Coordinates of C-alpha atoms in Angstrom, one line a residue:
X4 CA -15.2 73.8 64.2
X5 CA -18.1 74.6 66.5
X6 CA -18.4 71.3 68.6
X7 CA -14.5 71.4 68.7
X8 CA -15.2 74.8 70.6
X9 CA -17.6 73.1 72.8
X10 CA -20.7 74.1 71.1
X11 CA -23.8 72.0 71.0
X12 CA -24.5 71.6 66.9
X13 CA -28.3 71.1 66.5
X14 CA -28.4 70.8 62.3
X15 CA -26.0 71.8 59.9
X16 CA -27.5 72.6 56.7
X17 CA -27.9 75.4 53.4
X18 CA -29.7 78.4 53.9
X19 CA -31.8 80.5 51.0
X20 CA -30.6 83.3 52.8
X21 CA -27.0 84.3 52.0
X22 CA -26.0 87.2 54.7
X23 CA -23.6 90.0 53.3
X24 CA -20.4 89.9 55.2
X25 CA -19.6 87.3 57.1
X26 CA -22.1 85.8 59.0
X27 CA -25.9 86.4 60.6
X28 CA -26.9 85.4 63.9
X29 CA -30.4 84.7 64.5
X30 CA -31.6 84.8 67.8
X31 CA -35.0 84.9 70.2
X32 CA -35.1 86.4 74.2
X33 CA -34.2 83.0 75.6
X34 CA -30.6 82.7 73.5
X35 CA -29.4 86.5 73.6
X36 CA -26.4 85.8 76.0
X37 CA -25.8 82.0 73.6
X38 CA -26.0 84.6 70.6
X39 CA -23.5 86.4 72.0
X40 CA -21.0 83.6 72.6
X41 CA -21.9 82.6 69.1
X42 CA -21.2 86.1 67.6
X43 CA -17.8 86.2 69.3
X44 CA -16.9 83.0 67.3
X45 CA -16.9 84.8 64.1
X46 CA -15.4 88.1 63.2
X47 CA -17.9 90.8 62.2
X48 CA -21.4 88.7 62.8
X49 CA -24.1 90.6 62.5
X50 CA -26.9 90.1 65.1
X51 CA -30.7 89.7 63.7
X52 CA -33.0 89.3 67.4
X53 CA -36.8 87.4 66.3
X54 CA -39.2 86.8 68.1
X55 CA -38.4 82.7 67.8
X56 CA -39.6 80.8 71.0
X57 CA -36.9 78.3 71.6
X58 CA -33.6 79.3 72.8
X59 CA -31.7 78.3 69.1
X60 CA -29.5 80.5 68.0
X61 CA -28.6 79.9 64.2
X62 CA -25.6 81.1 62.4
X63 CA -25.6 81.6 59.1
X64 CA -22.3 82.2 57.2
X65 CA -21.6 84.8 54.5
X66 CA -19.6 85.0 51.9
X67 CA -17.0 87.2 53.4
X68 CA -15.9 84.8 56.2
X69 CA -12.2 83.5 56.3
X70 CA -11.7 81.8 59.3
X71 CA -13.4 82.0 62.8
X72 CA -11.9 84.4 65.6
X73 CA -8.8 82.9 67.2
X74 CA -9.7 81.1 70.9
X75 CA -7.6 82.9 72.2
X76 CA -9.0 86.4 71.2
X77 CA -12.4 85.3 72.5
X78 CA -12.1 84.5 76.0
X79 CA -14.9 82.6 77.8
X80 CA -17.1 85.8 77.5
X81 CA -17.2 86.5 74.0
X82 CA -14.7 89.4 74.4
X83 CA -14.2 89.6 70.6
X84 CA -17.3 91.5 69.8
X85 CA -17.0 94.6 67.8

């Protein structure tokens, strides 16, 4: 559902790490604002900043999550955050 939203998908894989709630993303200084736009994609994310060097962000999803934020609630600039 990602690259349907335009998103480059690097990997798509299984974690160890299962996130409560819905979903973790994991980002370093050069993908804060691409963590954002990720974040906005799925209701109730929870942010975790790293010190990571590339500008990856990586979204790990939870058990909690149903479905990913409507487009149109998101708007281009991630106006879904909460």
């Amino acid at each position: 559902q990602f690259k349907a939203r335009g998103f480059s998908v690097v990997e798509v894989g299984n974690s160890s790490d299962t996130p409560a709630g819905t979903a973790e993303v994991q980002f370093g200084p050069k993908a804060v604002g691409a963590a954002h736009l990720v974040r906005a994609q799925v209701p109730q994310a929870q942010p975790i900043a790293d010190n990571r060097k590339d500008d990856v962000v990586v979204l790990i999803l939870g058990p909690d999550l149903v479905e990913l934020t409507p487009k149109a609630n998101v708007g281009s600039t991630g106006k879904a955050l909460g």
